[in-house]
Short mmCIF file of C-alpha atoms and ligand atoms in Angstrom, two decimals:
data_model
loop_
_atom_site.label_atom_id
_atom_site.label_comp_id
_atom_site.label_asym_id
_atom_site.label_seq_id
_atom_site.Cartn_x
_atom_site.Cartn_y
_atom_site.Cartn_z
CA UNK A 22 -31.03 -16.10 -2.96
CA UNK A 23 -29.12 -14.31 -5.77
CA UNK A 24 -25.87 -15.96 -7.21
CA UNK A 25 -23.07 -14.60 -5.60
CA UNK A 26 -20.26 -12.86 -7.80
CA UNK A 27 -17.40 -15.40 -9.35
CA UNK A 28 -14.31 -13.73 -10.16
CA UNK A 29 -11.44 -15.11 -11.95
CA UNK A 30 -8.15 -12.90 -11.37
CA UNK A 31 -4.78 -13.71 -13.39
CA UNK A 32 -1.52 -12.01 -12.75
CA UNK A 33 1.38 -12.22 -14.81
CA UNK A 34 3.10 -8.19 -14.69
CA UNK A 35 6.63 -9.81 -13.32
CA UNK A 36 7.63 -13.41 -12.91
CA UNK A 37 4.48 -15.22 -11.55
CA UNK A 38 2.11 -16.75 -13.50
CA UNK A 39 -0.89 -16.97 -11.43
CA UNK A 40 -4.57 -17.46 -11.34
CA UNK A 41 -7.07 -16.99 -8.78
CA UNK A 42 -11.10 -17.75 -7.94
CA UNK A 43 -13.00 -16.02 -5.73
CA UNK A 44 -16.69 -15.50 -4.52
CA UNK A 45 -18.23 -13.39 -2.19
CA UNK A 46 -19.85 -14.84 0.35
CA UNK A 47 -22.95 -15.02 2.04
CA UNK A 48 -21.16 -12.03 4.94
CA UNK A 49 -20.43 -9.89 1.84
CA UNK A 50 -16.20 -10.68 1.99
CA UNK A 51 -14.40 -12.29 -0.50
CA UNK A 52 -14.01 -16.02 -0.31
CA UNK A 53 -10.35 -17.33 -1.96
CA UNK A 54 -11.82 -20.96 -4.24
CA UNK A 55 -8.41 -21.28 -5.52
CA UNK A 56 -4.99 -19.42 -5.70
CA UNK A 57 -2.83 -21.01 -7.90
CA UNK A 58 0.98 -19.80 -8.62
CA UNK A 59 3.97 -20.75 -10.44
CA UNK A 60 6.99 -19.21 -9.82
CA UNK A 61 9.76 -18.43 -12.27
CA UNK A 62 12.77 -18.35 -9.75
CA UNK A 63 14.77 -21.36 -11.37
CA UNK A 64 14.47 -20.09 -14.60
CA UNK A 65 15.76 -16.68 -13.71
CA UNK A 66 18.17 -17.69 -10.66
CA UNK A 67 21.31 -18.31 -13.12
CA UNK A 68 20.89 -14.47 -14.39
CA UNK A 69 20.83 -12.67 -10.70
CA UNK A 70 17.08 -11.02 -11.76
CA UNK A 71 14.25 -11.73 -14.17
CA UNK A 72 14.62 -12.11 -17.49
CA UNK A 73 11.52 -10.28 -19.66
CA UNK A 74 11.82 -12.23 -22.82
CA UNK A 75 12.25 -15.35 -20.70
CA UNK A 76 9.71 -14.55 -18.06
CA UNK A 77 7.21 -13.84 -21.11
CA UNK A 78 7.83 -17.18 -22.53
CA UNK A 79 7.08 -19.14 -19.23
CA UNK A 80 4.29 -17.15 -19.14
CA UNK A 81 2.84 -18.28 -22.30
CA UNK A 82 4.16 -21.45 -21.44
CA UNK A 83 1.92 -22.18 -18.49
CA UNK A 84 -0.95 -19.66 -18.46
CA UNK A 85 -3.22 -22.11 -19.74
CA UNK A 86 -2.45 -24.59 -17.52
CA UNK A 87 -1.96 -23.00 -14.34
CA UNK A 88 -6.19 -21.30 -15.06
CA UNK A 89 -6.95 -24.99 -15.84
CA UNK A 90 -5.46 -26.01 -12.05
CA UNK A 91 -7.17 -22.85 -10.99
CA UNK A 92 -10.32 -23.95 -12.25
CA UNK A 93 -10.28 -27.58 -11.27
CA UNK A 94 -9.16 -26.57 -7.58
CA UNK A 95 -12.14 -24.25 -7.13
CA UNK A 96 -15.01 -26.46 -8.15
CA UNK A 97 -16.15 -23.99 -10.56
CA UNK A 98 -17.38 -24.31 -13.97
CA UNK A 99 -16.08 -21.77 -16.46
CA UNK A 100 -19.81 -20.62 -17.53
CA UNK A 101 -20.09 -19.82 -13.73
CA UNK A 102 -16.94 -17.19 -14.08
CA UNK A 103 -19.03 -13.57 -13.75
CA UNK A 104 -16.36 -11.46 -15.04
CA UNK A 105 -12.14 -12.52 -16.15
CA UNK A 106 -10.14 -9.76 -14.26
CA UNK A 107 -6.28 -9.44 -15.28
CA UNK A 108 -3.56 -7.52 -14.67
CA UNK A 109 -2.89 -4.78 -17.14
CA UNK A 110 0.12 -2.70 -15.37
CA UNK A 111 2.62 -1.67 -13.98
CA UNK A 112 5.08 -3.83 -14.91
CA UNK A 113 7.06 -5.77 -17.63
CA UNK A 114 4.89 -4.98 -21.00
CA UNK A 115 6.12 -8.35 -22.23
CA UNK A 116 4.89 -9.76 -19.16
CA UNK A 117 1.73 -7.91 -18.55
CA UNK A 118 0.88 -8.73 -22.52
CA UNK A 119 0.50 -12.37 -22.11
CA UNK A 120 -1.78 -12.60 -18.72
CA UNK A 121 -3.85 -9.50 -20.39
CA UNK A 122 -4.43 -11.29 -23.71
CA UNK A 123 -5.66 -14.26 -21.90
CA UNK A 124 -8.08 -12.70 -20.27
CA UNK A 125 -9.81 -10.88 -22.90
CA UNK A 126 -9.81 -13.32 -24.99
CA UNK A 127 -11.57 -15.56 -21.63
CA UNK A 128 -14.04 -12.55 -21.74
CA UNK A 129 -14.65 -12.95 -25.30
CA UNK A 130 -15.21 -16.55 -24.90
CA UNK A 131 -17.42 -17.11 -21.86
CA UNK A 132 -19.34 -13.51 -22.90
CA UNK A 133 -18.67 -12.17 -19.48
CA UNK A 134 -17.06 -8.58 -18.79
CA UNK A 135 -13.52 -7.85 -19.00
CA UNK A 136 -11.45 -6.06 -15.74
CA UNK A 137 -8.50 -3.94 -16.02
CA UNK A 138 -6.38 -4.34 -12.81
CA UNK A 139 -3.54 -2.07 -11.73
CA UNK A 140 -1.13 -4.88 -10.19
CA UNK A 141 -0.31 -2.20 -7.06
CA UNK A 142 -4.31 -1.90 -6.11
CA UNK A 143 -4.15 -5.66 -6.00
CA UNK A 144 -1.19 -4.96 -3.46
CA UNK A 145 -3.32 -2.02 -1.65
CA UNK A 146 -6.13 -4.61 -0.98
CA UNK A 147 -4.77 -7.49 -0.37
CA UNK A 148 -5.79 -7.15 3.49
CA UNK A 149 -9.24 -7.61 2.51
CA UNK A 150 -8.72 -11.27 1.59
CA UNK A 151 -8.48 -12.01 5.31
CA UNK A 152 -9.17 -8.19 7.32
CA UNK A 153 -11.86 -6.48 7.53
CA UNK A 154 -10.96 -2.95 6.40
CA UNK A 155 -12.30 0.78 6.12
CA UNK A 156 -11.22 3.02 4.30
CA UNK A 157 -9.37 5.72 4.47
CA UNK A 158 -6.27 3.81 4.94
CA UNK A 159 -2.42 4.49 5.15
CA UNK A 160 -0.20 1.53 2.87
CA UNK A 161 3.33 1.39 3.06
CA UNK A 162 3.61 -0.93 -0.08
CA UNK A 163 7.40 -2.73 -0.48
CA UNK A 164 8.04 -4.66 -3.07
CA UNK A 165 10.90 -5.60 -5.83
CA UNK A 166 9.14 -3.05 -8.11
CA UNK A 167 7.60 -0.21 -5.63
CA UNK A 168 8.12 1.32 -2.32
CA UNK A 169 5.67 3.98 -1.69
CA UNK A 170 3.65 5.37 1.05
CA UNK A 171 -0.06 5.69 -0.36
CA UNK A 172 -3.40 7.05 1.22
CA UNK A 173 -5.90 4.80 0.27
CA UNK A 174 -9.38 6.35 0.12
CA UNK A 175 -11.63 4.14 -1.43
CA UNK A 176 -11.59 1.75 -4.34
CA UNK A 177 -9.42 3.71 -7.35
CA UNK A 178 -8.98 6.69 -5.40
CA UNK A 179 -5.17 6.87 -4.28
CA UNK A 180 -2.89 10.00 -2.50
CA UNK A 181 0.96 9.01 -2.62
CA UNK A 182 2.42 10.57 0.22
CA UNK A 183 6.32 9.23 -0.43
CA UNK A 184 7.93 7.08 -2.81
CA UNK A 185 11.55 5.75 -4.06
CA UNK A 186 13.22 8.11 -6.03
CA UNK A 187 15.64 5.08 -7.33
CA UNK A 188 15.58 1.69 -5.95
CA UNK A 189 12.50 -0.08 -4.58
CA UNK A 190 13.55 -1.80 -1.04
CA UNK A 191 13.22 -5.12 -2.41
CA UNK A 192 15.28 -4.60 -5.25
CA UNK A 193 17.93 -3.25 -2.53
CA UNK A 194 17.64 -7.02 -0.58
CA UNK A 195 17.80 -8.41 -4.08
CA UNK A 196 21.28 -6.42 -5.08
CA UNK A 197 22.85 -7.05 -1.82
CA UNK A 198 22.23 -10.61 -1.76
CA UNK A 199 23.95 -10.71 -5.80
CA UNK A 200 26.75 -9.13 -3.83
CA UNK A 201 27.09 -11.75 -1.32
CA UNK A 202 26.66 -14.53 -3.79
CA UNK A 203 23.25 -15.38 -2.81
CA UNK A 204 20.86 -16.65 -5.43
CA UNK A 205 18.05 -14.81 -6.54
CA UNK A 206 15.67 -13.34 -4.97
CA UNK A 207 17.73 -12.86 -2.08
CA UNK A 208 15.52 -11.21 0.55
CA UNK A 209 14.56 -14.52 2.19
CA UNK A 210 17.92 -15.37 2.44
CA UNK A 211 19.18 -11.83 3.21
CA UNK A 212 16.52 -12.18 6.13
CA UNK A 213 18.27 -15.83 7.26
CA UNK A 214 21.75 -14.24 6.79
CA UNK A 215 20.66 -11.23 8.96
CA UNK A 216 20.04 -13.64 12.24
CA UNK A 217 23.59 -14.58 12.38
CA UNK A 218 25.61 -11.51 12.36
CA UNK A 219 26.33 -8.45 14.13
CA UNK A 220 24.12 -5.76 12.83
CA UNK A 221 26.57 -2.85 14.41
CA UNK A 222 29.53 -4.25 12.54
CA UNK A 223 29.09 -1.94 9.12
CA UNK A 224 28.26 1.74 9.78
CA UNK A 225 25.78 1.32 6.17
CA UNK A 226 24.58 4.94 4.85
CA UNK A 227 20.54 5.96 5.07
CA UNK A 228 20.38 8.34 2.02
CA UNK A 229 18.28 11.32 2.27
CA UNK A 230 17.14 9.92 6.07
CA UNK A 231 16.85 13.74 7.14
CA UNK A 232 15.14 15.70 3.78
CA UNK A 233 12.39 14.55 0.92
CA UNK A 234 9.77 14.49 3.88
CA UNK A 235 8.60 10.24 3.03
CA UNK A 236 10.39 9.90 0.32
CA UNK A 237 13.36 7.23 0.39
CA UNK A 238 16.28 6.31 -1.23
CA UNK A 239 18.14 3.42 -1.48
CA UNK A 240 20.62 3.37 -4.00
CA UNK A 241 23.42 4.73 -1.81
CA UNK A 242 23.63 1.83 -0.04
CA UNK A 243 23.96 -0.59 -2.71
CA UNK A 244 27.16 1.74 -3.45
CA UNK A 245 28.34 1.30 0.18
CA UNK A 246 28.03 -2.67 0.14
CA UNK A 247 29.30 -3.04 -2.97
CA UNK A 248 32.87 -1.49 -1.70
CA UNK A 249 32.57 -3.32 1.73
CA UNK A 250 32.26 -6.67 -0.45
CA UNK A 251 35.46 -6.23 -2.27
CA UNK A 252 37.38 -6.61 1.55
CA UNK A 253 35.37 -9.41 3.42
CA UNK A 254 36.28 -12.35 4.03
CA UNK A 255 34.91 -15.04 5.75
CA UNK A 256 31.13 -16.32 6.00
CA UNK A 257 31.00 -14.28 9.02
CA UNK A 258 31.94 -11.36 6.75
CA UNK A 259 28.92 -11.95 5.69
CA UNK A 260 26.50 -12.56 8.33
CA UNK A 261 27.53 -9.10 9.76
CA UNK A 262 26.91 -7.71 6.49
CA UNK A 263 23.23 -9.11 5.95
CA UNK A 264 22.56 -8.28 9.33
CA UNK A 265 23.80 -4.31 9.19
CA UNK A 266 21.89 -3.97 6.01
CA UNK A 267 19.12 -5.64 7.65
CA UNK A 268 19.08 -3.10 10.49
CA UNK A 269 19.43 -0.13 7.90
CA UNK A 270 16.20 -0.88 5.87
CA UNK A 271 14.32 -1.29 9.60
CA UNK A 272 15.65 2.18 10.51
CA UNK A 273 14.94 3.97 7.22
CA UNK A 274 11.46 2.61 6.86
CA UNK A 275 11.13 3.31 10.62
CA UNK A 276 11.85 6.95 10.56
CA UNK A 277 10.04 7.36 6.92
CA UNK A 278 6.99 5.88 8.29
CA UNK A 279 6.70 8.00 11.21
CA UNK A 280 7.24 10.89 9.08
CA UNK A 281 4.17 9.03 6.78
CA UNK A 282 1.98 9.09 10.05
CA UNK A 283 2.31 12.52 10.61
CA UNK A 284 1.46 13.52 6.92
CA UNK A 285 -1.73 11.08 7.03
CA UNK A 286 -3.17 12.09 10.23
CA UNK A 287 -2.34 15.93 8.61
CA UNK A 288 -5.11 14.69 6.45
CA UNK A 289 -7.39 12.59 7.88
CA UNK A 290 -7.14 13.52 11.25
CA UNK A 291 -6.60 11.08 14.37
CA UNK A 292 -9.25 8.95 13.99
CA UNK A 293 -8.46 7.08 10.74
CA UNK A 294 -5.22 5.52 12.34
CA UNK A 295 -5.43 2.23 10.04
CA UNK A 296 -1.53 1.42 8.59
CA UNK A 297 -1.34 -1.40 6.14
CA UNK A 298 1.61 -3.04 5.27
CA UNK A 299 1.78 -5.26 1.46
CA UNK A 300 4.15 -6.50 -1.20
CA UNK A 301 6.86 -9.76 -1.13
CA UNK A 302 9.12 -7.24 1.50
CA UNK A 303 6.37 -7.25 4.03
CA UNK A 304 7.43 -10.75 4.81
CA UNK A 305 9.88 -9.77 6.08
CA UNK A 306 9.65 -10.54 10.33
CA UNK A 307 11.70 -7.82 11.41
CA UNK A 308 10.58 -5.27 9.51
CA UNK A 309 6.51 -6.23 10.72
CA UNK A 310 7.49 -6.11 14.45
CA UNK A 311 10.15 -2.81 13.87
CA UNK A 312 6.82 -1.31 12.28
CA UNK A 313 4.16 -2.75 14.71
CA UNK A 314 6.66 -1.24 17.31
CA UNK A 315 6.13 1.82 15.83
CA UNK A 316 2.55 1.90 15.65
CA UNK A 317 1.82 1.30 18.78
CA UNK A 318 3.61 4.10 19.95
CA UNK A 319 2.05 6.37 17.59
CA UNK A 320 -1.98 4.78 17.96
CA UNK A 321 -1.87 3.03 14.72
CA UNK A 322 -3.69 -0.14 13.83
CA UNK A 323 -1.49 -2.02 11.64
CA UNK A 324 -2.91 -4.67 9.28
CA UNK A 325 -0.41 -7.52 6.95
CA UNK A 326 -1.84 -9.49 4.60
CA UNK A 327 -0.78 -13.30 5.24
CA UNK A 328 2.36 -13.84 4.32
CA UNK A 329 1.32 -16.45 1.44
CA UNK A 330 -0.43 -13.13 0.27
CA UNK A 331 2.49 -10.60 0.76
CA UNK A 332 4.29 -11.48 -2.75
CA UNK A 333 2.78 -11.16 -6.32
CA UNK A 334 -0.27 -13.34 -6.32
CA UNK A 335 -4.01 -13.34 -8.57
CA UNK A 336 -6.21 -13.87 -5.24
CA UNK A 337 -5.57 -9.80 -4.74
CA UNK A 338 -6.24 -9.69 -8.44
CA UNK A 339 -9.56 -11.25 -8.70
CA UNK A 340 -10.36 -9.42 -5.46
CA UNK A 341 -9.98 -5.95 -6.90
CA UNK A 342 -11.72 -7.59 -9.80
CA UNK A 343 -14.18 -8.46 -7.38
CA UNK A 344 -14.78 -4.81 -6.25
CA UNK A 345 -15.00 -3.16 -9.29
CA UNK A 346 -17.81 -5.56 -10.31
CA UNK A 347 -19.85 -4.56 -7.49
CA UNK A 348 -19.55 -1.25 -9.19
CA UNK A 349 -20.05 -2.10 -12.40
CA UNK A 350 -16.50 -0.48 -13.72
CA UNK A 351 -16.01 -2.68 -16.71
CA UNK A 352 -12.81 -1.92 -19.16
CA UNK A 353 -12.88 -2.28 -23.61
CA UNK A 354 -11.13 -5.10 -24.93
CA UNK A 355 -8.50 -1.92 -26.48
CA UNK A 356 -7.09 -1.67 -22.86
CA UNK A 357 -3.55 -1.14 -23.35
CA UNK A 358 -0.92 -3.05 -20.85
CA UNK A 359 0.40 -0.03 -18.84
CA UNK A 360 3.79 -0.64 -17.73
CA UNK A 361 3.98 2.41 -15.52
CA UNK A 362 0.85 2.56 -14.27
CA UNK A 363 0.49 5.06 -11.36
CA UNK A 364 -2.10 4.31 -8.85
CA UNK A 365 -2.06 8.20 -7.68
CA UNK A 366 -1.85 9.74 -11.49
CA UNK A 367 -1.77 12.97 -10.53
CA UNK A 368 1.81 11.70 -8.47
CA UNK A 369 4.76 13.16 -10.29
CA UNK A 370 7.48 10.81 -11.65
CA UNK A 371 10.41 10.76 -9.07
CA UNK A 372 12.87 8.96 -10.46
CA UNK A 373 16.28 9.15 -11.72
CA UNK A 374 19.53 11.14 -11.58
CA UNK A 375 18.73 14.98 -10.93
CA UNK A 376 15.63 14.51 -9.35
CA UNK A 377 14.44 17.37 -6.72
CA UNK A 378 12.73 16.19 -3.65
O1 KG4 B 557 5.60 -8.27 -4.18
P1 KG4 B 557 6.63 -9.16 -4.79
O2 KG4 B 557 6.40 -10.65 -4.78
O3 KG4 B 557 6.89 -8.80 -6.28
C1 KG4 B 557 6.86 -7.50 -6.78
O4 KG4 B 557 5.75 -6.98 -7.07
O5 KG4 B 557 7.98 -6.96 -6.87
O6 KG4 B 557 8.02 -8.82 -4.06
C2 KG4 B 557 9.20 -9.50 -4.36
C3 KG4 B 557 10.33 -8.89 -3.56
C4 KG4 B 557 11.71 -9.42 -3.94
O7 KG4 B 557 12.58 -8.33 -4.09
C5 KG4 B 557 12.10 -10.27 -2.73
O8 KG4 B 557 13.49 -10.36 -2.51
C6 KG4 B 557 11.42 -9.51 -1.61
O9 KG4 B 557 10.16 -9.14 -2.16
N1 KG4 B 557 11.22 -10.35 -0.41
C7 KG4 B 557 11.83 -10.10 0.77
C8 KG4 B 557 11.42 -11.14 1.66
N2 KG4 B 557 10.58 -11.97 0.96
C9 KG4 B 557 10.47 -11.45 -0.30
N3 KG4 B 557 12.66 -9.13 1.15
C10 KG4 B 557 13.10 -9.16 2.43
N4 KG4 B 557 12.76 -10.11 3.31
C11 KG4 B 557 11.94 -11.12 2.99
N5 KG4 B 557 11.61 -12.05 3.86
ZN1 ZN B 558 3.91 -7.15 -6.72
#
């Protein structure tokens, strides 16, 4: 029997330093050896958000040891790595620079092709680790960086239906909880909040809710909390506050995703109804069952990865890795980190004041 493909993924576009192994097995699905991460969090907590120069330094700071504990973990020796896949973009070029050096210079080493990953296909996949999934597919990705509505239609080939024209929805958890005095990143916590309040106490705003077909918008409401902050009061206050905000995000993301459907099945017709849900913000457990409430009213199948899964991770690096090697689509050691990296290039940029939607 032929060897089967070793891939070793590493992931370092944000504040996780992370390596993964995987193999396909004997069925033909990807098989996680190892999944190692170390989170940044305590380094960045005292700042409210992440720190580039700081989160580059931890990088380089661990990298090599976290793909040692990778390694060890997976049982693998190095000369049995096939290929070194590694994040190249989007994200913080600082970042992105260390966990893309690495790699190469793995690939130089151990003679074994280098992989250029974009960090949001790792997102787009990351069902696969546990699902299996055909394509074409409809991802709602949401994430501290992203929030976009994507058609996936095979490996590489991407159709952006909707995306933030300011804020990502995890960045809006994040700026909320700074507001309430909750330690970063606040969407856990923002989450916990949310279970003890009163979710009809603020009247929160849900900009462009009625125009921009899937596009979203969330920077209104930062706006709106920050002025309700400045007159509450009591821990209660609070609760109510977490939990209105809460019930915002599940009614934007409701009513954008039904407007998503439409578009997708405008495409692809009704028998491709397959809805995929990634990125730290699909951890979230009201948002899942407001949007597998949704989809079964409107036919869709809808996949999460596991929540160990949902946030920034190498597994669904080395598993796009993985892919590409079945296809032989190798990158030069000249491949450039990519901080904005588009998985739909032919998406226009929409973001920023002035921006027509
Ligand atoms: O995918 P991810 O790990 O990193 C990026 O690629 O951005 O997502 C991190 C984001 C953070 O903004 C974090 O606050 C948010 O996901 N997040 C949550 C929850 N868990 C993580 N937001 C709301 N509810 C959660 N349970
Ligand atoms: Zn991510």
């Amino acid at each position: 029997m032929s060897k089967k493909p070793v891939i070793l993924g590493i992931e370092s576009s944000c504040d996780e330093t992370a390596v993964a192994l995987i193999r396909e097995n004997k069925e033909g699905e990807p098989e996680i050896l190892s999944n190692v991460i170390s989170s940044q969090v305590d380094i960045h907590k005292e700042f409210g958000g992440v720190v580039p120069e700081l989160a580059a330094r931890a990088h380089i700071e661990k990298i090599d040891l976290i793909a040692k504990k990778a390694l060890d973990e997976s049982g693998i020796n190095l000369n049995e790595v096939d290929a070194v896949a590694a994040t190249a973009g989007p994200g913080l070029v600082v970042c992105l620079s260390v966990g893309l050096n690495f790699g190469k210079a793995l690939s130089i080493c151990l003679k074994k092709p280098f992989i250029a990953i974009n960090h949001l296909e790792g997102h787009a996949l990351s069902p696969k680790l546990n699902s299996k999934i055909n394509y074409p597919y409809l991802l709602l990705l949401i994430s501290g960086g992203h929030t976009q509505y994507l058609c996936v239609e095979e490996l590489g080939k991407y159709k952006r239906l909707g995306t933030t024209i300011d804020d990502a929805v995890g960045e809006a958890f994040d700026k909320t909880a700074k507001l309430l005095g909750i330690e970063f990143p606040g969407g856990p916590k923002i989450e916990e909040f949310s279970k003890k309040g009163d979710p009809t106490k603020f009247d929160l705003p849900k900009p462009i809710i009625n125009k921009g077909g899937c596009n979203l918008s969330f920077a209104g409401l930062k706006t709106a909390i920050l002025r309700i902050t400045k007159k509450i009061k009591t821990e209660q206050d609070k609760y109510d506050l977490a939990a209105s905000f809460q019930k915002t995000i599940e009614e934007i993301l409701y009513k954008k995703t039904k407007i998503a459907f439409a578009e997708f099945k405008k495409i692809y017709g009704n028998k491709n109804n397959l809805f995929v849900i990634a990125g730290g913000v699909a951890s979230n457990k009201k948002i899942r069952d407001r949007l597998n409430l949704l989809s079964k009213e409107e036919n869709f199948e809808t996949i999460f990865p596991p929540i160990d899964l949902c946030s920034d991770n190498a597994a669904m690096i080395a598993l796009v890795g993985l892919e590409k090697f079945k296809k032989n689509q190798f990158n030069n050691l000249d491949f450039p980190a990519k901080p904005r990296w588009q998985l739909d290039e032919n998406a226009i940029f929409l973001k920023g004041a002035g921006v027509k939607i």
